[in-house]
Tab-separated table of C-alpha atoms in Angstrom:
chain	number	residue	atom	x	y	z
G	1	MET	CA	52.339	115.235	131.895
G	2	PRO	CA	54.316	113.768	129.064
G	3	MET	CA	57.846	114.845	128.608
G	4	ASN	CA	58.745	116.585	125.432
G	5	PRO	CA	61.576	115.279	123.169
G	6	MET	CA	64.225	117.923	124.122
G	7	ASN	CA	63.471	117.631	127.889
G	8	ARG	CA	63.517	113.914	127.644
G	9	ARG	CA	66.860	114.012	126.011
G	10	HIS	CA	68.191	116.464	128.698
G	11	PHE	CA	66.770	113.810	131.389
G	12	LEU	CA	68.631	110.937	129.733
G	13	LYS	CA	71.888	112.979	129.800
G	14	ALA	CA	71.405	114.032	133.394
G	15	ALA	CA	70.695	110.350	134.386
G	16	ALA	CA	74.469	109.537	133.514
G	17	VAL	CA	75.654	112.083	136.006
G	18	THR	CA	76.199	111.162	139.554
G	19	GLY	CA	77.320	113.478	142.462
G	20	THR	CA	78.763	116.646	141.372
G	21	GLY	CA	80.652	115.324	138.453
G	22	LEU	CA	80.253	113.448	135.163
G	23	THR	CA	80.883	109.715	135.307
G	24	ILE	CA	82.585	108.596	132.247
G	25	LEU	CA	80.689	105.396	131.357
G	26	ARG	CA	82.379	102.256	130.369
G	27	SER	CA	80.953	100.159	127.570
G	28	GLY	CA	77.716	98.367	128.603
G	29	THR	CA	77.402	100.144	131.843
G	30	LEU	CA	73.909	101.209	131.108
G	31	PHE	CA	72.549	98.010	129.675
G	32	GLY	CA	70.441	95.624	131.721
G	33	GLN	CA	68.606	98.657	133.412
G	34	ASN	CA	65.033	98.176	132.613
G	35	THR	CA	63.791	101.708	133.685
G	36	PRO	CA	62.094	102.929	130.475
G	37	ASN	CA	63.456	106.359	131.052
G	38	LYS	CA	66.816	105.119	130.844
G	39	LYS	CA	66.362	103.872	127.425
G	40	LEU	CA	66.746	105.932	124.111
G	41	ASN	CA	63.820	106.198	121.738
G	42	ILE	CA	65.421	105.232	118.394
G	43	ALA	CA	64.365	105.247	114.833
G	44	LEU	CA	65.910	102.552	112.554
G	45	ILE	CA	66.018	103.990	108.952
G	46	GLY	CA	66.894	101.292	106.506
G	47	VAL	CA	66.035	97.980	108.284
G	48	TRP	CA	67.700	95.505	105.953
G	49	GLY	CA	71.447	95.212	104.831
G	50	ARG	CA	73.590	96.953	107.322
G	51	GLY	CA	70.374	97.667	109.177
G	52	LEU	CA	70.337	93.931	110.203
G	53	ALA	CA	73.641	94.364	112.052
G	54	HIS	CA	72.171	96.876	114.448
G	55	HIS	CA	69.125	94.794	115.449
G	56	ALA	CA	70.691	92.911	118.467
G	57	GLY	CA	72.234	95.962	119.922
G	58	LEU	CA	69.228	98.227	119.509
G	59	ALA	CA	67.038	95.721	121.033
G	60	LYS	CA	68.200	96.901	124.393
G	61	GLU	CA	66.822	100.339	123.669
G	62	ASN	CA	63.395	101.439	122.616
G	63	VAL	CA	63.246	101.049	118.885
G	64	VAL	CA	59.925	103.187	118.335
G	65	ALA	CA	60.181	103.643	114.556
G	66	LEU	CA	61.182	101.682	111.620
G	67	CYS	CA	61.660	103.213	108.071
G	68	ASP	CA	62.169	101.409	104.771
G	69	VAL	CA	61.286	101.843	101.219
G	70	ASN	CA	60.653	98.125	100.763
G	71	GLU	CA	57.581	97.139	102.641
G	72	LEU	CA	58.738	93.459	102.445
G	73	ARG	CA	61.631	94.193	104.913
G	74	PHE	CA	59.152	95.172	107.823
G	75	PRO	CA	58.015	91.691	109.003
G	76	GLU	CA	61.476	90.459	110.067
G	77	ALA	CA	62.315	93.900	111.823
G	78	LEU	CA	58.782	94.087	113.547
G	79	GLN	CA	59.699	90.531	114.865
G	80	LYS	CA	62.503	92.236	116.758
G	81	PHE	CA	60.809	95.468	117.534
G	82	PRO	CA	56.988	94.610	117.681
G	83	GLY	CA	55.955	97.903	119.017
G	84	ALA	CA	57.546	100.026	116.356
G	85	LYS	CA	55.668	102.239	113.935
G	86	THR	CA	56.600	101.808	110.329
G	87	TYR	CA	57.391	104.530	107.935
G	88	ILE	CA	58.268	104.682	104.114
G	89	ASP	CA	59.344	108.197	103.952
G	90	TRP	CA	62.331	109.160	106.177
G	91	ARG	CA	61.276	112.721	106.371
G	92	LYS	CA	58.061	111.709	108.191
G	93	CYS	CA	60.120	109.390	110.400
G	94	LEU	CA	62.233	112.117	111.699
G	95	ASP	CA	59.119	113.938	112.953
G	96	HIS	CA	58.067	110.799	115.084
G	97	LYS	CA	57.021	112.152	118.486
G	98	GLY	CA	59.456	111.619	121.346
G	99	LEU	CA	62.380	110.424	119.324
G	100	ASP	CA	65.837	110.703	120.821
G	101	ALA	CA	68.187	109.247	118.138
G	102	ILE	CA	68.451	107.651	114.771
G	103	VAL	CA	70.397	104.994	113.175
G	104	CYS	CA	70.720	105.369	109.337
G	105	CYS	CA	71.417	102.365	107.038
G	106	THR	CA	70.075	103.688	103.893
G	107	PRO	CA	71.700	103.777	100.447
G	108	ASP	CA	74.656	106.259	100.467
G	109	HIS	CA	72.925	108.927	98.397
G	110	HIS	CA	70.540	109.624	101.324
G	111	HIS	CA	73.060	109.873	103.973
G	112	ALA	CA	73.776	113.452	104.024
G	113	HIS	CA	70.043	114.615	103.958
G	114	ILE	CA	69.044	112.345	106.796
G	115	ALA	CA	72.054	113.281	108.963
G	116	ILE	CA	71.454	117.105	108.529
G	117	TRP	CA	67.664	116.880	109.007
G	118	ALA	CA	68.072	114.751	112.029
G	119	MET	CA	70.755	117.037	113.729
G	120	ASN	CA	68.560	119.981	112.929
G	121	ARG	CA	66.013	118.323	114.969
G	122	GLY	CA	68.404	117.877	118.079
G	123	LEU	CA	68.546	114.021	117.396
G	124	HIS	CA	71.622	111.803	118.100
G	125	VAL	CA	72.826	110.255	114.858
G	126	PHE	CA	74.771	106.878	113.901
G	127	MET	CA	75.212	107.094	110.311
G	128	GLU	CA	76.741	104.291	108.380
G	129	LYS	CA	79.582	105.029	106.084
G	130	PRO	CA	80.138	107.202	104.145
G	131	ILE	CA	78.314	109.988	106.097
G	132	ALA	CA	77.853	111.989	102.678
G	133	LEU	CA	79.045	111.757	98.919
G	134	SER	CA	80.354	115.052	97.758
G	135	VAL	CA	82.787	117.364	99.404
G	136	GLU	CA	80.086	119.963	99.828
G	137	GLU	CA	77.672	117.584	101.572
G	138	ILE	CA	80.461	116.252	103.831
G	139	ARG	CA	81.251	119.968	104.935
G	140	LEU	CA	77.561	120.595	105.494
G	141	VAL	CA	77.171	117.442	107.663
G	142	ARG	CA	80.282	118.255	109.678
G	143	ALA	CA	79.306	121.785	110.259
G	144	ALA	CA	75.982	120.784	111.361
G	145	TYR	CA	77.492	118.485	113.858
G	146	LEU	CA	79.828	121.173	115.199
G	147	LYS	CA	76.822	123.584	115.660
G	148	ASN	CA	75.106	120.892	117.647
G	149	LYS	CA	77.915	119.018	119.361
G	150	HIS	CA	76.992	120.407	122.691
G	151	LYS	CA	73.628	118.422	122.708
G	152	ILE	CA	73.994	115.490	120.435
G	153	ALA	CA	76.258	112.467	119.923
G	154	THR	CA	77.238	111.188	116.320
G	155	GLN	CA	79.243	108.152	115.177
G	156	ALA	CA	80.196	107.280	111.624
G	157	GLY	CA	79.687	103.472	110.974
G	158	THR	CA	83.488	102.498	110.577
G	159	GLN	CA	83.048	100.008	113.315
G	160	ARG	CA	86.375	98.439	112.554
G	161	HIS	CA	87.771	101.442	114.566
G	162	ALA	CA	87.018	99.679	117.767
G	163	ASN	CA	89.533	96.751	116.814
G	164	PRO	CA	92.196	96.975	119.273
G	165	ASN	CA	94.950	96.923	116.397
G	166	PHE	CA	93.801	100.648	115.457
G	167	ALA	CA	95.000	101.734	118.887
G	168	ARG	CA	98.267	99.673	118.658
G	169	VAL	CA	99.182	101.087	115.268
G	170	ARG	CA	98.551	104.725	116.515
G	171	GLU	CA	100.801	104.044	119.453
G	172	LEU	CA	103.593	102.535	117.300
G	173	ILE	CA	103.687	105.470	115.031
G	174	LYS	CA	103.276	108.117	117.645
G	175	ASP	CA	105.934	106.584	119.888
G	176	GLY	CA	108.501	106.483	117.027
G	177	ALA	CA	108.592	102.813	116.261
G	178	VAL	CA	109.342	103.606	112.613
G	179	GLY	CA	111.285	106.874	113.301
G	180	ASP	CA	110.186	110.129	111.550
G	181	LEU	CA	107.206	109.382	109.482
G	182	GLN	CA	108.057	109.819	105.574
G	183	GLY	CA	104.856	108.364	103.777
G	184	VAL	CA	101.722	106.425	104.195
G	185	PHE	CA	100.209	104.034	101.790
G	186	VAL	CA	96.571	102.636	102.030
G	187	TRP	CA	94.812	100.120	99.745
G	188	GLY	CA	91.753	98.252	99.220
G	189	ASN	CA	89.948	96.196	96.665
G	190	ARG	CA	86.108	95.599	96.493
G	191	GLN	CA	84.223	96.866	93.515
G	192	LEU	CA	82.454	95.535	90.609
G	193	ARG	CA	82.973	96.817	87.131
G	194	GLN	CA	79.949	98.078	85.433
G	195	PRO	CA	79.746	99.786	81.920
G	196	GLY	CA	76.948	102.397	83.069
G	197	TYR	CA	73.680	102.787	85.086
G	198	ARG	CA	71.558	99.877	84.737
G	199	PRO	CA	69.122	99.939	81.924
G	200	ALA	CA	65.447	100.164	82.446
G	201	LEU	CA	63.949	96.561	83.157
G	202	GLY	CA	60.458	95.917	84.389
G	203	THR	CA	58.356	97.963	86.903
G	204	PRO	CA	58.936	97.937	90.641
G	205	PRO	CA	56.532	95.896	92.619
G	206	SER	CA	53.789	97.534	94.627
G	207	THR	CA	55.651	96.935	97.949
G	208	LEU	CA	58.821	99.061	96.703
G	209	HIS	CA	58.466	102.703	96.683
G	210	TYR	CA	61.211	103.126	94.010
G	211	ASP	CA	60.889	106.930	93.631
G	212	GLN	CA	61.540	107.324	97.569
G	213	TRP	CA	64.683	105.040	97.053
G	214	ILE	CA	66.096	107.352	94.353
G	215	GLY	CA	65.217	110.260	96.889
G	216	PRO	CA	67.355	113.412	96.338
G	217	SER	CA	69.459	111.860	93.464
G	218	PRO	CA	68.755	112.484	89.821
G	219	TYR	CA	66.115	109.923	88.514
G	220	HIS	CA	67.407	106.760	87.011
G	221	PRO	CA	64.768	103.959	85.784
G	222	TYR	CA	63.971	100.921	87.799
G	223	ASN	CA	65.990	97.792	87.582
G	224	PRO	CA	65.684	94.859	89.897
G	225	GLU	CA	69.606	94.302	90.052
G	226	TYR	CA	69.867	97.439	92.306
G	227	PHE	CA	68.003	95.485	94.838
G	228	SER	CA	69.828	92.103	94.362
G	229	GLY	CA	72.629	90.516	96.441
G	230	LYS	CA	72.909	89.332	99.901
G	231	ALA	CA	72.216	91.897	102.814
G	232	GLY	CA	75.929	92.598	103.639
G	233	ALA	CA	76.844	93.049	99.954
G	234	ASN	CA	73.753	94.609	98.449
G	235	CYS	CA	75.747	98.005	98.361
G	236	LEU	CA	77.911	96.614	95.502
G	237	GLN	CA	74.866	96.689	93.243
G	238	TRP	CA	74.685	100.512	93.311
G	239	ASN	CA	77.479	102.242	95.181
G	240	MET	CA	79.779	102.615	92.211
G	241	PHE	CA	77.502	104.836	90.323
G	242	TRP	CA	78.108	108.545	90.780
G	243	ASP	CA	74.660	109.442	91.630
G	244	PHE	CA	74.273	106.583	94.169
G	245	GLY	CA	77.736	106.322	95.794
G	246	THR	CA	81.473	106.850	95.757
G	247	GLY	CA	82.683	103.432	94.835
G	248	GLN	CA	85.477	101.719	96.621
G	249	ILE	CA	86.996	104.886	98.023
G	250	GLY	CA	84.135	105.619	100.139
G	251	ASP	CA	83.166	102.041	100.654
G	252	MET	CA	85.710	99.824	102.133
G	253	GLY	CA	88.105	102.823	101.871
G	254	ALA	CA	86.394	104.380	104.777
G	255	HIS	CA	87.575	101.522	107.067
G	256	THR	CA	90.993	101.164	105.549
G	257	MET	CA	91.745	104.936	105.506
G	258	ASP	CA	90.606	105.018	109.015
G	259	LEU	CA	93.345	102.675	110.155
G	260	ALA	CA	95.874	105.312	108.983
G	261	TRP	CA	94.013	108.414	109.694
G	262	ASN	CA	93.616	107.307	113.400
G	263	ALA	CA	97.417	107.525	113.528
G	264	LEU	CA	98.146	110.703	111.890
G	265	ASP	CA	96.301	113.608	113.410
G	266	ALA	CA	95.925	115.004	109.969
G	267	GLY	CA	93.549	117.801	108.783
G	268	LEU	CA	92.650	118.369	105.175
G	269	PRO	CA	95.123	117.836	102.518
G	270	THR	CA	96.705	121.043	100.781
G	271	SER	CA	97.116	119.244	97.482
G	272	ILE	CA	95.753	116.236	95.821
G	273	GLU	CA	96.456	114.366	92.516
G	274	ALA	CA	94.727	111.164	91.220
G	275	LYS	CA	94.716	108.947	88.252
G	276	GLY	CA	92.836	105.827	87.279
G	277	ASP	CA	90.427	104.167	84.835
G	278	PRO	CA	89.321	106.280	81.838
G	279	PHE	CA	86.546	108.557	83.009
G	280	ASN	CA	82.898	107.194	82.827
G	281	PRO	CA	80.182	109.647	83.526
G	282	ASP	CA	78.050	106.948	85.195
G	283	VAL	CA	80.557	104.902	87.124
G	284	THR	CA	83.275	105.676	89.575
G	285	PRO	CA	86.714	104.280	88.677
G	286	VAL	CA	87.531	100.628	89.664
G	287	GLU	CA	91.325	101.397	89.443
G	288	LEU	CA	92.380	104.627	91.249
G	289	THR	CA	95.495	105.912	92.830
G	290	ALA	CA	95.279	109.109	94.675
G	291	HIS	CA	97.900	111.183	96.789
G	292	PHE	CA	97.150	113.612	99.518
G	293	ASN	CA	99.791	116.006	100.695
G	294	HIS	CA	99.490	117.036	104.390
G	295	PRO	CA	101.420	119.784	106.159
G	296	ALA	CA	103.435	118.998	109.408
G	297	ASN	CA	102.010	119.103	112.741
G	298	ASP	CA	103.525	119.242	116.178
G	299	TRP	CA	104.938	115.603	116.155
G	300	ARG	CA	105.420	114.653	112.637
G	301	PRO	CA	106.599	116.225	109.439
G	302	ALA	CA	104.745	117.016	106.272
G	303	ILE	CA	103.700	113.664	104.581
G	304	ARG	CA	102.022	112.316	101.742
G	305	VAL	CA	99.265	109.872	102.228
G	306	SER	CA	98.451	107.602	99.165
G	307	TRP	CA	95.267	105.586	98.343
G	308	TYR	CA	95.501	102.657	95.988
G	309	GLN	CA	92.383	100.589	94.648
G	310	GLY	CA	91.227	98.088	91.970
G	311	GLY	CA	94.515	96.150	91.803
G	312	ALA	CA	96.912	99.181	92.214
G	313	LEU	CA	99.244	98.766	94.993
G	314	PRO	CA	102.220	100.625	96.577
G	315	THR	CA	105.782	98.786	96.284
G	316	ALA	CA	106.240	95.994	98.745
G	317	PRO	CA	108.853	96.843	101.220
G	318	LYS	CA	110.552	93.351	101.185
G	319	PRO	CA	110.460	90.634	98.413
G	320	TRP	CA	108.872	88.201	100.763
G	321	ILE	CA	106.031	90.659	101.594
G	322	ASP	CA	102.994	90.110	99.232
G	323	LEU	CA	100.681	93.032	99.514
G	324	ASN	CA	97.966	91.355	97.420
G	325	LYS	CA	97.378	88.946	100.318
G	326	ILE	CA	96.458	91.936	102.327
G	327	GLY	CA	93.148	92.911	100.782
G	328	HIS	CA	92.707	96.023	102.899
G	329	GLY	CA	95.842	97.377	104.489
G	330	ALA	CA	98.030	100.257	105.340
G	331	MET	CA	101.875	100.726	105.229
G	332	PHE	CA	103.771	103.421	107.194
G	333	LYS	CA	107.174	104.219	106.119
G	334	GLY	CA	109.751	105.985	108.557
G	335	SER	CA	113.388	106.962	108.853
G	336	LYS	CA	113.921	103.713	110.872
G	337	GLY	CA	111.523	101.105	109.597
G	338	LEU	CA	108.083	100.184	108.368
G	339	LEU	CA	104.841	99.188	109.734
G	340	VAL	CA	102.437	96.866	107.723
G	341	ALA	CA	99.030	96.487	109.117
G	342	ASP	CA	95.387	95.361	108.431
G	343	PHE	CA	92.349	95.625	110.572
G	344	ASN	CA	93.440	93.005	113.090
G	345	SER	CA	97.220	92.561	112.709
G	346	ARG	CA	100.468	94.428	112.107
G	347	MET	CA	104.234	93.719	111.465
G	348	LEU	CA	106.849	96.044	112.320
G	349	ILE	CA	110.073	95.816	110.006
G	350	PRO	CA	113.438	97.450	110.503
G	351	ALA	CA	114.832	99.704	107.813
G	352	ALA	CA	117.714	97.462	107.153
G	353	ASP	CA	118.037	93.805	107.546
G	354	SER	CA	120.816	94.416	110.189
G	355	SER	CA	118.798	96.856	112.074
G	356	ASP	CA	117.275	96.140	115.594
G	357	LEU	CA	114.462	97.892	117.298
G	358	THR	CA	116.261	98.726	120.630
G	359	TYR	CA	115.599	102.539	120.024
G	360	TYR	CA	112.035	101.934	120.471
G	361	LYS	CA	110.465	101.602	123.947
G	362	THR	CA	107.272	99.948	124.495
G	363	ARG	CA	104.572	101.580	126.593
G	364	LYS	CA	103.990	100.318	130.155
G	365	PRO	CA	100.652	98.515	130.743
G	366	GLU	CA	98.945	101.510	132.237
G	367	GLU	CA	99.910	103.748	129.153
G	368	VAL	CA	98.189	101.576	126.583
G	369	THR	CA	95.135	102.897	125.051
G	370	PRO	CA	92.103	101.179	126.898
G	371	PRO	CA	89.789	99.456	124.406
G	372	ILE	CA	86.684	101.107	122.854
G	373	GLY	CA	84.490	98.044	123.385
G	374	ASN	CA	81.319	97.546	121.292
G	375	PHE	CA	81.281	100.501	118.815
G	376	GLN	CA	77.481	100.757	118.803
G	377	GLU	CA	77.485	100.879	122.656
G	378	GLU	CA	79.902	103.582	122.551
G	379	TRP	CA	77.570	105.788	120.789
G	380	ILE	CA	74.486	104.736	122.845
G	381	ASN	CA	76.418	105.534	126.072
G	382	ALA	CA	77.526	108.930	124.594
G	383	CYS	CA	73.916	109.775	123.953
G	384	LYS	CA	73.034	109.282	127.506
G	385	GLY	CA	76.324	110.756	128.933
G	386	ASN	CA	79.023	112.956	127.660
G	387	LEU	CA	78.368	112.994	123.973
G	388	GLN	CA	81.827	111.741	123.047
G	389	THR	CA	82.473	109.079	120.517
G	390	SER	CA	85.571	107.880	118.695
G	391	CYS	CA	84.190	108.540	115.017
G	392	ASN	CA	82.152	111.718	115.452
G	393	PHE	CA	81.267	113.625	112.357
G	394	ASP	CA	84.090	115.982	113.062
G	395	TYR	CA	86.863	113.261	112.959
G	396	ASN	CA	85.205	111.250	110.264
G	397	GLY	CA	84.129	114.152	108.329
G	398	LEU	CA	87.724	115.480	107.611
G	399	MET	CA	88.674	111.822	106.539
G	400	THR	CA	85.730	111.396	104.256
G	401	GLU	CA	86.267	114.782	102.757
G	402	GLN	CA	89.854	113.867	101.946
G	403	MET	CA	88.735	110.640	100.234
G	404	ALA	CA	86.126	112.582	98.270
G	405	LEU	CA	88.754	115.019	97.131
G	406	GLY	CA	90.715	112.019	95.444
G	407	LEU	CA	87.533	111.529	93.249
G	408	VAL	CA	87.544	115.280	92.527
G	409	ALA	CA	91.226	115.290	91.432
G	410	TYR	CA	90.480	112.185	89.395
G	411	ARG	CA	87.734	113.913	87.617
G	412	ALA	CA	89.819	117.151	87.140
G	413	GLY	CA	92.837	115.032	85.705
G	414	LYS	CA	95.390	117.302	87.316
G	415	LYS	CA	97.042	118.054	90.421
G	416	LEU	CA	94.883	120.358	92.761
G	417	ASP	CA	95.708	122.898	95.443
G	418	TYR	CA	92.918	122.987	98.031
G	419	ASP	CA	92.069	125.666	100.613
G	420	GLY	CA	90.470	123.421	103.302
G	421	LYS	CA	89.220	126.630	105.374
G	422	ALA	CA	87.165	127.629	102.351
G	423	GLY	CA	86.461	124.282	100.821
G	424	LEU	CA	87.671	125.379	97.332
G	425	VAL	CA	89.986	124.358	94.716
G	426	THR	CA	92.319	127.384	94.262
G	427	ASN	CA	94.499	126.517	90.998
G	428	ALA	CA	91.863	125.084	88.862
G	429	PRO	CA	88.506	126.855	89.556
G	430	GLU	CA	86.682	124.691	87.124
G	431	ALA	CA	87.324	121.463	89.319
G	432	ASN	CA	85.148	123.323	91.990
G	433	ALA	CA	82.093	122.048	90.190
G	434	PHE	CA	83.017	118.623	91.091
G	435	LEU	CA	82.891	119.435	94.818
G	436	LYS	CA	78.929	119.246	94.366
G	437	ARG	CA	76.363	116.852	93.255
G	438	PRO	CA	73.054	117.475	91.678
G	439	TYR	CA	69.555	117.030	93.515
G	440	ARG	CA	65.987	116.573	92.353
G	441	ASP	CA	63.442	119.252	93.099
G	442	GLY	CA	61.724	118.878	96.374
G	443	TRP	CA	64.591	117.326	98.272
G	444	PRO	CA	66.501	120.219	100.204
G	445	ILE	CA	69.494	119.144	102.179
G	446	ASN	CA	68.968	121.442	104.942
G	447	GLY	CA	65.492	120.514	106.037
């Protein structure tokens, strides 16, 4: 008698339990075991672009379904996963019989819908960043995860989080290497300027299901440039447009802010202000500076976290430090010094040239945070075991909501007070309209 999807997922989770307790699985523990019941049945939604980066890791599981709006992307994916069934419409793919989990690598404007639909079906979800576009969407995705976290594992695709430097930065900040934290500054720069949505040009080929690519977003006419560029950079052809993405702040900003967010134990900001390029109703700003004020917690004072993009930068702490050479970085200012870091390196700078760091005691080897290992494997092991990941939709949802609020404040053109519990701007009610985004008929977010 075949096992139904929910029972199968319970079996997979139980298979990771030994004796009377739960074994916390190390990265890679389950790989190499060829018993079919110990492999996940996974759908890869969006097989090109970021989807290509998942091919190798997913080959160790059962990829039973492939979904893409471009039929020309299937042959390469089918070479890797020859037994998979192909779909054009992700809504049909999510109902594939026996599915355990999905990996979503679609354009950003589909993310919230796919995540919520999948979690409503009890599926584990790996979602490329950002997990959603608007504040409302992000809160709905996070709420759906919190409702189902006892039975599913989620991971947002901020894979740089697994770099050991993220843990080292957190340890330095929490252990007082810069003294009392006074401010945090984060920056990045990877966005192309566009005057507006691309003009209508030609007709889509028969192998490209353009209406499905538009999905829940308002309709914009076909232009082949939306589909140009290399696999790792195609997102730069569409993610700067309001209906398709969030621009730099939700693109590489998702990685760079994570470097700071991981070290702060922050919730949602209580106030936000932002400025940047003159507002364009089609295109997100290239240049943007946003400030987020966070209350104190049990180990640090209240702080301001600042984001800079498009050439805007914080003031360099020393004349000999050129922040322009750190394309994506974070700087932590404290009472006793500064920490400047990028994804893979860090530099601790005393507050005064004559200062030393004798006040700071390094951790013993056994106190150092162990490495996460492979980011994708962490999620796969969590699906089969204790459901715990380092970038679940709770952790990442709060960070992504903060970044989206930066765009809300930019559009409002004023400092906003924010009630994070209610998800509402309290001092400028008109700004609450920017917390949402419009959808086309026939695309409910909670399917």
